[in-house]
Coordinates of C-alpha atoms in Angstrom, one line a residue:
X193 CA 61.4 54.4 173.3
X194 CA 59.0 54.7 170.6
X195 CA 59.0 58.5 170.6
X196 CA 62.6 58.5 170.6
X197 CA 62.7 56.4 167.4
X198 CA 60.5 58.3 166.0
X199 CA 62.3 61.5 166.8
X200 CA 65.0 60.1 165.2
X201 CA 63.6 59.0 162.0
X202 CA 61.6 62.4 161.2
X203 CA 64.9 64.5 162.0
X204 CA 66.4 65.6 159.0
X205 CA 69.6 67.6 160.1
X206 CA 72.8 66.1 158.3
X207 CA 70.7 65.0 155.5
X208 CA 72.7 67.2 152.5
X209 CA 75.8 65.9 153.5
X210 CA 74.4 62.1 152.8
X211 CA 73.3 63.1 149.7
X212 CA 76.6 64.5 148.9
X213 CA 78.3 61.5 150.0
X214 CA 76.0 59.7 147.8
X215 CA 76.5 61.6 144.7
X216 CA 80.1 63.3 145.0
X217 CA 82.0 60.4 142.9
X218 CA 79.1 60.7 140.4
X219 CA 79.9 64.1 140.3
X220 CA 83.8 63.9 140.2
X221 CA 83.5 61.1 138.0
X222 CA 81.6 63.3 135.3
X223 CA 84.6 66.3 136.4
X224 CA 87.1 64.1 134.9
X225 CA 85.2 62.9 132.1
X226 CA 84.5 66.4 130.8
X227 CA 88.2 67.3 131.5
X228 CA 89.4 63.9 129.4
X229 CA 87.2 64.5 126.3
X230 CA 88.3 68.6 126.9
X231 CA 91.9 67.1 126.3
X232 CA 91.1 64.2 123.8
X233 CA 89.3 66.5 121.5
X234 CA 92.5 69.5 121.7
X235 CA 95.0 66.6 121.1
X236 CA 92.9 65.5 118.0
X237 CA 92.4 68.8 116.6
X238 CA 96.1 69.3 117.1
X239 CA 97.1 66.5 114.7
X240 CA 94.1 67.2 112.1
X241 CA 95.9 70.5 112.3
X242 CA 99.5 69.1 111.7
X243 CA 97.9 66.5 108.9
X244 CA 95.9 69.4 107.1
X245 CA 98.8 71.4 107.0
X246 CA 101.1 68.8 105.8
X247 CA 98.8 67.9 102.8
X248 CA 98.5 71.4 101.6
X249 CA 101.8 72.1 101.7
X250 CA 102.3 68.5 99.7
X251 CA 99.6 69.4 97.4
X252 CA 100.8 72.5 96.1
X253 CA 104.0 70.6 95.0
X254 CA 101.8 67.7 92.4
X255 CA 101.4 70.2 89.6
X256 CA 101.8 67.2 87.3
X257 CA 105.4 67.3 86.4
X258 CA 107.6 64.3 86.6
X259 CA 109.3 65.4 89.8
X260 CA 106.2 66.1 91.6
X261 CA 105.9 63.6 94.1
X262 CA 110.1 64.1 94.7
X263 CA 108.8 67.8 95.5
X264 CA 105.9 66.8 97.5
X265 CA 107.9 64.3 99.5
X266 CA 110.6 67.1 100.7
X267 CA 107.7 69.9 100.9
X268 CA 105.7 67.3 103.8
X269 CA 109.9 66.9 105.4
X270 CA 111.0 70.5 105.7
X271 CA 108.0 72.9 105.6
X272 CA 105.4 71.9 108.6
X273 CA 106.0 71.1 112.2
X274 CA 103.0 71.4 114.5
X275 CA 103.3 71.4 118.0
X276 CA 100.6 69.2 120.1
X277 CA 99.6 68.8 123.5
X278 CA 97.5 66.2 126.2
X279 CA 99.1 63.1 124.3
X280 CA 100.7 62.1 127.8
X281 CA 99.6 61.6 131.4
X282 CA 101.4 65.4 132.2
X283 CA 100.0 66.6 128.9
X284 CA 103.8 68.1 128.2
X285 CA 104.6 70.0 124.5
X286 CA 105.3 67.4 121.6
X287 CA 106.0 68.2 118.1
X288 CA 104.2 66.3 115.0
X289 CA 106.8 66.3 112.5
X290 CA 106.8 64.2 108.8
X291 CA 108.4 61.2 111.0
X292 CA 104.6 60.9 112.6
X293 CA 102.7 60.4 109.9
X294 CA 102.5 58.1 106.4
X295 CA 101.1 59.5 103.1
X296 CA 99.3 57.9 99.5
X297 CA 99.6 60.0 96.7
X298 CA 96.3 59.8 94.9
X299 CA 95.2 60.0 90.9
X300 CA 91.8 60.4 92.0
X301 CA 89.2 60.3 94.7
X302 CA 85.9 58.7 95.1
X303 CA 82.7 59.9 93.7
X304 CA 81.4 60.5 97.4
X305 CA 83.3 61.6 100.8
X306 CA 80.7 58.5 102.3
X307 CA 82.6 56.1 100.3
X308 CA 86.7 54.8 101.1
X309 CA 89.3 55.3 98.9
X310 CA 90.3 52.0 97.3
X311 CA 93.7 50.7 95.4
X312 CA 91.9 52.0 92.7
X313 CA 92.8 55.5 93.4
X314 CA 96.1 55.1 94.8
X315 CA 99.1 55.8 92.6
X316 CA 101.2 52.3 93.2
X317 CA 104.3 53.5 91.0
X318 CA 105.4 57.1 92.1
X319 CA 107.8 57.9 89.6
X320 CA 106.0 56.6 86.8
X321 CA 103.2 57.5 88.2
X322 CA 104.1 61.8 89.3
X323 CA 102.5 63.2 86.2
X324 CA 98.9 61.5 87.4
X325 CA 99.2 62.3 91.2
X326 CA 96.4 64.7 92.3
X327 CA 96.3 64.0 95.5
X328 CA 98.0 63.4 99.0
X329 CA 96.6 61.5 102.0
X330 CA 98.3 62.1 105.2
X331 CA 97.6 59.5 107.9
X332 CA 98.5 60.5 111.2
X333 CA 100.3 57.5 113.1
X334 CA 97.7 57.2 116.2
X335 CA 98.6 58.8 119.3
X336 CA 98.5 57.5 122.5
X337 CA 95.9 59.7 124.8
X338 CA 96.0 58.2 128.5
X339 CA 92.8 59.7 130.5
X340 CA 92.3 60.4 134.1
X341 CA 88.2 58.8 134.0
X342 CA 88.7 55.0 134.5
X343 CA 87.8 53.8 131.2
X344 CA 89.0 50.3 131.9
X345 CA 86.3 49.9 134.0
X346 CA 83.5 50.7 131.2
X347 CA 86.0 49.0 128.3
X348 CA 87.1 45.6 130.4
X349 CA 90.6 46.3 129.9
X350 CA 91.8 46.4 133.1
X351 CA 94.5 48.5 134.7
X352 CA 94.7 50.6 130.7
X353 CA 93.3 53.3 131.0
X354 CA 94.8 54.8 127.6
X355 CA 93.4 54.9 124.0
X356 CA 94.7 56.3 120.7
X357 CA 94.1 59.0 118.5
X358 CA 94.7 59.7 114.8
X359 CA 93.8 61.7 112.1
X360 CA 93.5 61.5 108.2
X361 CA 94.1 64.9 105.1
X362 CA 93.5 64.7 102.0
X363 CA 94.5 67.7 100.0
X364 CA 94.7 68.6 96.1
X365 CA 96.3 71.1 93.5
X366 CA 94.4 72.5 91.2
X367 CA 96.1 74.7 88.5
X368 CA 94.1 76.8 85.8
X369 CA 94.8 79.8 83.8
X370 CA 91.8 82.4 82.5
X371 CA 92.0 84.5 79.5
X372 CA 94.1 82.3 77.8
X373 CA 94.1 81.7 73.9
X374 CA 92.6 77.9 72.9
X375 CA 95.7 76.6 71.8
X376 CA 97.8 73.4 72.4
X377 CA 101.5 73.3 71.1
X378 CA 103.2 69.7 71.1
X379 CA 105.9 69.9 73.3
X380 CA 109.5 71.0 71.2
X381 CA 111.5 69.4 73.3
X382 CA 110.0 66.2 73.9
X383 CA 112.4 62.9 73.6
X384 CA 115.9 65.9 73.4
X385 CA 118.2 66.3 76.0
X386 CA 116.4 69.2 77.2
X387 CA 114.3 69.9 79.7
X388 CA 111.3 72.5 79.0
X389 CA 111.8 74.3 82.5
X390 CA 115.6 74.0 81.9
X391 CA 115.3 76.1 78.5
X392 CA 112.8 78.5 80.1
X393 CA 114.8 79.0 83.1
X394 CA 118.4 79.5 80.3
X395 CA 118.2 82.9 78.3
X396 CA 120.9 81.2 76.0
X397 CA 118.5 78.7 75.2
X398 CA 115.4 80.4 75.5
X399 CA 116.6 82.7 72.1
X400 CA 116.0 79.9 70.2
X401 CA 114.2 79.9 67.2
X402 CA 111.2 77.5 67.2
X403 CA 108.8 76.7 64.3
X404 CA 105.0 75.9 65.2
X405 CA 103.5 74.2 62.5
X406 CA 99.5 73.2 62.1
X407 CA 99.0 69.6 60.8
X408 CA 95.7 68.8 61.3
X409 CA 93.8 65.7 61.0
X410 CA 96.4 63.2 60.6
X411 CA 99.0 61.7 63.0
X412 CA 101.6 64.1 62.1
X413 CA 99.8 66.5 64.3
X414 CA 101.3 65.1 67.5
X415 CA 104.4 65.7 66.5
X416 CA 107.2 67.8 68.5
X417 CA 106.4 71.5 67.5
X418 CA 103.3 71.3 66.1
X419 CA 100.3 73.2 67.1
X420 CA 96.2 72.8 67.6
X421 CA 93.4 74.5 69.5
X422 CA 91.5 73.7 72.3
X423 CA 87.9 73.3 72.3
X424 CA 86.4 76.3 74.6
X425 CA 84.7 76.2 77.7
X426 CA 81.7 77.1 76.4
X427 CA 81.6 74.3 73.5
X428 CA 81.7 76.3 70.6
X429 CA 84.3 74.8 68.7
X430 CA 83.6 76.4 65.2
X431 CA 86.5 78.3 63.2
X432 CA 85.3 81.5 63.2
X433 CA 85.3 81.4 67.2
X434 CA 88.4 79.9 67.2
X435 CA 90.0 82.6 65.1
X436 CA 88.5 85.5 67.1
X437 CA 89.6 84.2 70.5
X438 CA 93.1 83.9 69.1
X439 CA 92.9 87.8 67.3
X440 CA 91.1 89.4 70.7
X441 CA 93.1 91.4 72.8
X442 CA 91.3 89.1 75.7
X443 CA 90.4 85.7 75.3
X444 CA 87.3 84.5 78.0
X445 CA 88.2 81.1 77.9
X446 CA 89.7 79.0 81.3
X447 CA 91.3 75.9 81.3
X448 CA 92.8 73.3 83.8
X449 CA 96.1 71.6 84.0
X450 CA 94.4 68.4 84.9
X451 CA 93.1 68.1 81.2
X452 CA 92.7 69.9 78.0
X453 CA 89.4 68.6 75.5
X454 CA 91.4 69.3 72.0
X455 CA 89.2 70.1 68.9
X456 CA 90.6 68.7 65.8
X457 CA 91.0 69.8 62.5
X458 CA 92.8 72.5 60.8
X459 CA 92.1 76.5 60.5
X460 CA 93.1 78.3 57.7
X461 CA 92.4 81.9 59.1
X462 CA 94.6 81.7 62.0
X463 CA 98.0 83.5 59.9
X464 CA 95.4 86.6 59.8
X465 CA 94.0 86.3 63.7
X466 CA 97.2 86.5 64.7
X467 CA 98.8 89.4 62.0
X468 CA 96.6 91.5 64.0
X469 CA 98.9 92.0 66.9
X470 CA 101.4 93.1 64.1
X471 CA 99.1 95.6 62.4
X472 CA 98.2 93.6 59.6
X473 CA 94.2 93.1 58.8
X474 CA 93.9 90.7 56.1
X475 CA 91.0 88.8 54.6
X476 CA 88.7 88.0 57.2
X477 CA 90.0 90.5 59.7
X478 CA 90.1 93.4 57.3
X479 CA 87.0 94.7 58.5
X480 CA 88.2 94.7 62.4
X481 CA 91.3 97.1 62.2
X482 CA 88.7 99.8 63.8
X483 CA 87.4 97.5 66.4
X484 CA 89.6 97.9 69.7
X485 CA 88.9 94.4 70.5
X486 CA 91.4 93.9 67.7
X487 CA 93.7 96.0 68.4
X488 CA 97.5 95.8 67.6
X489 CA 100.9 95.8 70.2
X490 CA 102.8 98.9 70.9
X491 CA 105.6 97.4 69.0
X492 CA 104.8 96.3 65.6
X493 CA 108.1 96.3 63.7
X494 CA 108.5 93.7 61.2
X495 CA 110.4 94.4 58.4
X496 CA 107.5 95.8 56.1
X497 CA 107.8 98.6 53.6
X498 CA 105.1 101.0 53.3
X499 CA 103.1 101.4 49.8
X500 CA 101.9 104.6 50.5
X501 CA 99.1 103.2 52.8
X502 CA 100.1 101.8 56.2
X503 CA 97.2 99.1 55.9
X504 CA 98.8 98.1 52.4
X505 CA 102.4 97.5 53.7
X506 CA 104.3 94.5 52.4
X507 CA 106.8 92.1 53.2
X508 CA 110.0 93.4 51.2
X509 CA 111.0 91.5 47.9
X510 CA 113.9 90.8 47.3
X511 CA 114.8 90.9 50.8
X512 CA 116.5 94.3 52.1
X513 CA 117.9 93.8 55.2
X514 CA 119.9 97.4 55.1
X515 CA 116.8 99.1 55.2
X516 CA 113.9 96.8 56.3
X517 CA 114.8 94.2 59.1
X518 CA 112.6 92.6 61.8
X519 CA 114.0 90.6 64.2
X520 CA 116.4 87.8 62.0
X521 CA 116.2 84.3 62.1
X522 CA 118.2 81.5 63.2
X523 CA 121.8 81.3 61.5
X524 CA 121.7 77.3 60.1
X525 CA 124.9 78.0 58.7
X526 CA 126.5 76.2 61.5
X527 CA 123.9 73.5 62.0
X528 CA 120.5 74.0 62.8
X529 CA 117.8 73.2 63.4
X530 CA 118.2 70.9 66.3
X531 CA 116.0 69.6 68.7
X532 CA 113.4 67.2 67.3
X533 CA 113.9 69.6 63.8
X534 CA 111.9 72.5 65.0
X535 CA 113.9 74.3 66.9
X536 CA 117.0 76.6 65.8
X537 CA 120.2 77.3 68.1
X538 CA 119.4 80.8 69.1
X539 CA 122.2 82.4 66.6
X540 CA 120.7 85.3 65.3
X541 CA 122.0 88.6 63.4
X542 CA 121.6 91.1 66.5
X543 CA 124.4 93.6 65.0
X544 CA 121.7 93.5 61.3
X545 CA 118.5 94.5 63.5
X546 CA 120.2 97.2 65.7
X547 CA 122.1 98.9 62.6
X548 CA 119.2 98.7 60.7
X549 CA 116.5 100.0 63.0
X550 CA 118.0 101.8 65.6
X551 CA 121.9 102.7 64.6
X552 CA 121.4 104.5 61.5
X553 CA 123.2 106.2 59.4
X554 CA 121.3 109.0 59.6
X555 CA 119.4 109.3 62.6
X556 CA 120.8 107.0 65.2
X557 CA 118.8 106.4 68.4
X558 CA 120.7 108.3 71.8
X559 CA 119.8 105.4 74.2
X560 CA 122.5 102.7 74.8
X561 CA 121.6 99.1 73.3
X562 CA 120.2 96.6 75.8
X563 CA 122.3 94.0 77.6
X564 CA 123.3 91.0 75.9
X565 CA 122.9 87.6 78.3
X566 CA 125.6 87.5 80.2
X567 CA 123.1 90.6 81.7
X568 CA 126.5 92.9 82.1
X569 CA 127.7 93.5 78.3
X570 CA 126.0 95.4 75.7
X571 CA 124.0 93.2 73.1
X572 CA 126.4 91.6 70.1
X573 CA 126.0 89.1 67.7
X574 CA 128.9 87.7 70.9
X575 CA 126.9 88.2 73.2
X576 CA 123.6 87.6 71.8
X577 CA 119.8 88.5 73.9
X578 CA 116.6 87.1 73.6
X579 CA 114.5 88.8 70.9
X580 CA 111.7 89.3 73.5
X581 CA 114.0 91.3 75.6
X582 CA 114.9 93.6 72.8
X583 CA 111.0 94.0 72.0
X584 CA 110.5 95.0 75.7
X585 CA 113.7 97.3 75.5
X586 CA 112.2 99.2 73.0
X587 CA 108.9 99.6 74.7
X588 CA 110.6 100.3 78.3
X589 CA 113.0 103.1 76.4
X590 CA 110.5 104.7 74.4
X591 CA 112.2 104.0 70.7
X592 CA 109.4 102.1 69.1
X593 CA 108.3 105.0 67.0
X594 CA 112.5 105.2 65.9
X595 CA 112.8 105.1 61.7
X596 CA 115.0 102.3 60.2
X597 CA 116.9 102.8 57.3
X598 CA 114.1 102.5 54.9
X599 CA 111.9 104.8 57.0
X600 CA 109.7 101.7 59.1
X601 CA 108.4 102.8 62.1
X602 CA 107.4 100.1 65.1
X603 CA 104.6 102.2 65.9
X604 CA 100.7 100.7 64.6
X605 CA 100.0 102.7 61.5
X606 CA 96.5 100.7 60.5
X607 CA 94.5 100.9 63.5
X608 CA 93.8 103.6 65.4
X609 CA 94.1 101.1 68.6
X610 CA 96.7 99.9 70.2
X611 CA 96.7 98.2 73.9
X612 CA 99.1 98.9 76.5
X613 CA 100.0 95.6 77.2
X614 CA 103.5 95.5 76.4
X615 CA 103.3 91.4 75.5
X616 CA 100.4 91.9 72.9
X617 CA 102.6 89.9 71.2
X618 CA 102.6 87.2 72.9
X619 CA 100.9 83.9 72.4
X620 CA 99.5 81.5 75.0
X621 CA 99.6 78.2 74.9
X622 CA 98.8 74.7 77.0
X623 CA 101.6 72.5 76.3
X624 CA 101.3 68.5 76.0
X625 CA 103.7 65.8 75.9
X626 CA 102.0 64.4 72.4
X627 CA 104.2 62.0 71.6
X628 CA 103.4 60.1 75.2
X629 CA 99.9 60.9 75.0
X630 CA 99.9 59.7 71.4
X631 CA 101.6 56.3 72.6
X632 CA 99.3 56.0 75.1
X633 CA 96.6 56.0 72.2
X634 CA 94.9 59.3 74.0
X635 CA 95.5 61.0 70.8
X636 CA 94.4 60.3 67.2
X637 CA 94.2 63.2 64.3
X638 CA 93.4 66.2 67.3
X639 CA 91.0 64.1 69.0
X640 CA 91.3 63.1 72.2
X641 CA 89.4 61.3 75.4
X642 CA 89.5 61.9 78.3
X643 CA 90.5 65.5 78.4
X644 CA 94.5 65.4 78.3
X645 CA 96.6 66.5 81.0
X646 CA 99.0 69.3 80.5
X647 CA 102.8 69.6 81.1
X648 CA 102.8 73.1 81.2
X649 CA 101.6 76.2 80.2
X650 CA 103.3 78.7 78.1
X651 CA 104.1 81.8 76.8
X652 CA 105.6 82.1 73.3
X653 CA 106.7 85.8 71.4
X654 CA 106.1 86.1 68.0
X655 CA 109.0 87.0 66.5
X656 CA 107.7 88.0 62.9
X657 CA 104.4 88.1 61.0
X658 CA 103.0 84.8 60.2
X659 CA 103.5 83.8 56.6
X660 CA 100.7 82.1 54.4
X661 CA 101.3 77.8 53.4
X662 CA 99.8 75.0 54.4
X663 CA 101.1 74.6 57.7
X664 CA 100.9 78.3 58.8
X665 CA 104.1 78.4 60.2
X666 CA 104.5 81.0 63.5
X667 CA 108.2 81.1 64.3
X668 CA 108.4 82.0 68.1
X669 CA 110.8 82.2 71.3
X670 CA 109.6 80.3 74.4
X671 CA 109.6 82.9 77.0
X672 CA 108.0 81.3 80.0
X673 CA 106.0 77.8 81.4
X674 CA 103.9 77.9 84.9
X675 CA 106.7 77.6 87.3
X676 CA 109.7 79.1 85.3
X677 CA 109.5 82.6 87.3
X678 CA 109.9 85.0 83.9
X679 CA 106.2 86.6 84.9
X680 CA 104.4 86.6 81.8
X681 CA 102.1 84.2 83.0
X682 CA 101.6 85.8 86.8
X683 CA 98.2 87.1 85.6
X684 CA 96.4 83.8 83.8
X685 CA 97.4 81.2 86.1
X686 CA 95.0 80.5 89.0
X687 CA 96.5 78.0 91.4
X688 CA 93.9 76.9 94.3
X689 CA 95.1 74.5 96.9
X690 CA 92.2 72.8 99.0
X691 CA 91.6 70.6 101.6
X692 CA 89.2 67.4 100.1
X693 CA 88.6 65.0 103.5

């Protein structure tokens, strides 16, 4: 009996399947886990997906304009829809659409991703509030995951064997521009009926006249129209930098939308940094006219006649239209100017420029004149084009170097330079809101703190050479703001959309 027993116990056949028995619901149990955190961590990149995608596509949208968050509301409705999977017990296709999730629109984030976002970040009034939004949160609404491992055994929860998962973006705009000229220009139509991006998208309104006057050091500065400088990058506010950036063919200096640092006070010698795009080297840029950092535009034509020495042209006096002409202003005749006082109604002499320059007596040009802006119908005085297109038509038709009347050629003359750059005669500009900012007691005499946020930036073309006074008066056409699709400004702005949390 003994010897049987202990036959029995010393046998060991059958042994592996005991220990299987033992340990095979450990080991399914540890199957399914793996398989359930497999599916739990696909479902929750899937929505972190979806919510990333969301906020970058509502991010580019805040670019500071009042309509922003309008923009950034449709852009999170229409553009992303993420499919995602495992969120049921069949793990069956779903689709995360702008229905699933909630958003904050943010003016600013936390020094540290370790700390929350409070109420102090979070824009409360969004249509007051557009211009400062920054920011977008998207919250994904938690999703149900229901898992195959009994959880409700480890969790108490008995006979729920589910749990949910979410996800949280935040995403930001950020809009710059590089090589851009340190100047700020008071919004012109500020407090009027129209809208910048509606004049820059209008031809008909874009051909208006305005004047940009410099006032500095007093509150009549922050006036519609008027015109300051930026401090640069670097720090180095003083004139004579100033000046130079402004006369360079390339400026080095990058700034961002989110705010401009202004640097007050007025510079004299800013009429001759910017005569150089015109040919002109006077006072303290006589001495540059060799330097092809300074070089001119291809099309210098502005109504000059020549004393023998193309550096010692003159501004005709008395006027003489017949034989001298650059690109007329304004007609007031009929009322102008309008618009907070600076700008005219885009009724200028087209018939005067083309005779005089182009249609002479004499030796009349062969090419056709440009379109007018119906953009079907030769240029009149009826149907009236923007003076920057005319400049460009002369460039794009090779007529620059045509005689007027009086024998003035477009062509530089001074400098042996001259840049290929067809908008040479163009100047940059961030443009602010001054009269808000100035309410909001952010501006005082050109100072300002914090650094200023920018409606826009724009391009301007200098319609003639900039005359001496105490305001230094630069009468310009608006040609295009970030967003307004003419191109000038394709090559400054740099427009980075990023993922924050």
């Amino acid at each position: 009996m003994f010897r049987i027993l202990r036959n029995f116990w010393n046998d060991q056949r059958g042994m592996a399947l005991i220990l299987v028995s033992i340990m095979l619901p450990v080991i399914i149990g540890f199957s399914v886990l793996a398989i359930d955190m497999s599916r739990a961590n696909n479902l929750h990149n899937d929505l972190q997906k979806g919510g990333d995608a969301m906020a970058l596509a509502s991010a580019a949208e805040l670019d500071g304009r009042p309509d922003s968050i309008t923009r950034a509301d449709r852009a999170l409705a229409n553009l992303v829809a993420n499919h995602y999977r495992f969120s049921g017990p069949t793990g069956e296709d779903q689709v995360l659409q702008a229905s699933g999730v909630t958003r904050r629109y943010l003016r600013s984030l936390p020094a540290s991703d370790d700390m929350p976002i409070t109420s102090a970040n979070v824009i409360t009034d969004e249509v007051a509030g557009a211009v400062e939004a920054q920011y977008i949160e998207v919250t994904v609404i938690p999703v149900g995951f229901s898992s195959m491992f009994p959880i409700s055994f480890i969790s108490g929860n008995s006979g729920d064997n589910s749990f949910n998962v979410g996800t949280v973006s935040v995403a930001g705009l950020s809009r710059s521009v590089c090589d851009f000229t340190p100047v700020y220009i008071c919004n012109p139509y500020e407090g009027s009926a129209d809208s910048l991006y509606d004049v820059a998208a209008d031809p008909a309104k874009r051909r208006r006249l305005i004047e940009l006057r410099q006032q500095g050091g007093n509150s009549a500065q922050n006036s519609p129209g008027n015109y300051g400088f930026l401090q640069p990058p670097d720090g180095s506010g003083g004139a004579n930098g100033i000046r130079d950036m402004i006369a360079k063919t390339k400026s080095q200096a990058c700034y961002n939308s989110r705010g401009v640092s202004l640097r007050p006070g007025f510079i004299a010698t800013v009429r001759d940094a910017l005569n150089v795009r015109f040919d002109v080297y006077n006072g303290s840029m006589n001495g540059n006219k060799s330097d092809p950092n300074y070089a001119p535009g291809e099309n210098v034509r502005k109504g000059y006649k020549s004393q023998g020495n193309a550096c010692n042209a003159d501004v005709v006096s008395p006027a003489d239209p017949n034989n001298f002409e650059a690109f007329p202003r304004d007609d007031c005749s009929a009322g102008c100017p309008i618009a907070n006082g600076r700008v005219g109604n885009g009724n200028w002499d087209f018939n005067q420029y083309w005779s005089t320059n182009f249609a002479t007596a004499t030796n009349p040009v062969s090419v056709p004149k440009p379109l007018g802006a119906d953009g079907a119908g030769p240029a009149s005085n009826t149907n009236q084009p923007t003076r920057y297109s005319v400049y460009r038509y002369e460039i794009a038709q090779g007529i620059v170097g045509h005689p007027s009347n009086g024998g003035e050629s477009g062509t530089p003359a001074c400098s042996p330079n001259r840049v290929s750059n067809p908008d040479r005669r163009l100047i940059y500009g961030a443009i602010l809101n001054c009269q808000a900012l100035a309410a909001a007691g952010l501006m005082g005499g050109g100072n300002s703190s914090p650094p200023l946020p920018v409606e826009a930036f724009g391009s301007f073309f200098i319609t003639e050479t900039v005359e001496s006074g105490s305001d230094q008066t630069i009468r310009v056409e608006l040609v295009d703001v970030t967003g307004g699709g003419q191109g000038t400004l394709d090559n400054f702005i740099r427009d980075e959309v990023q993922l924050y949390r």
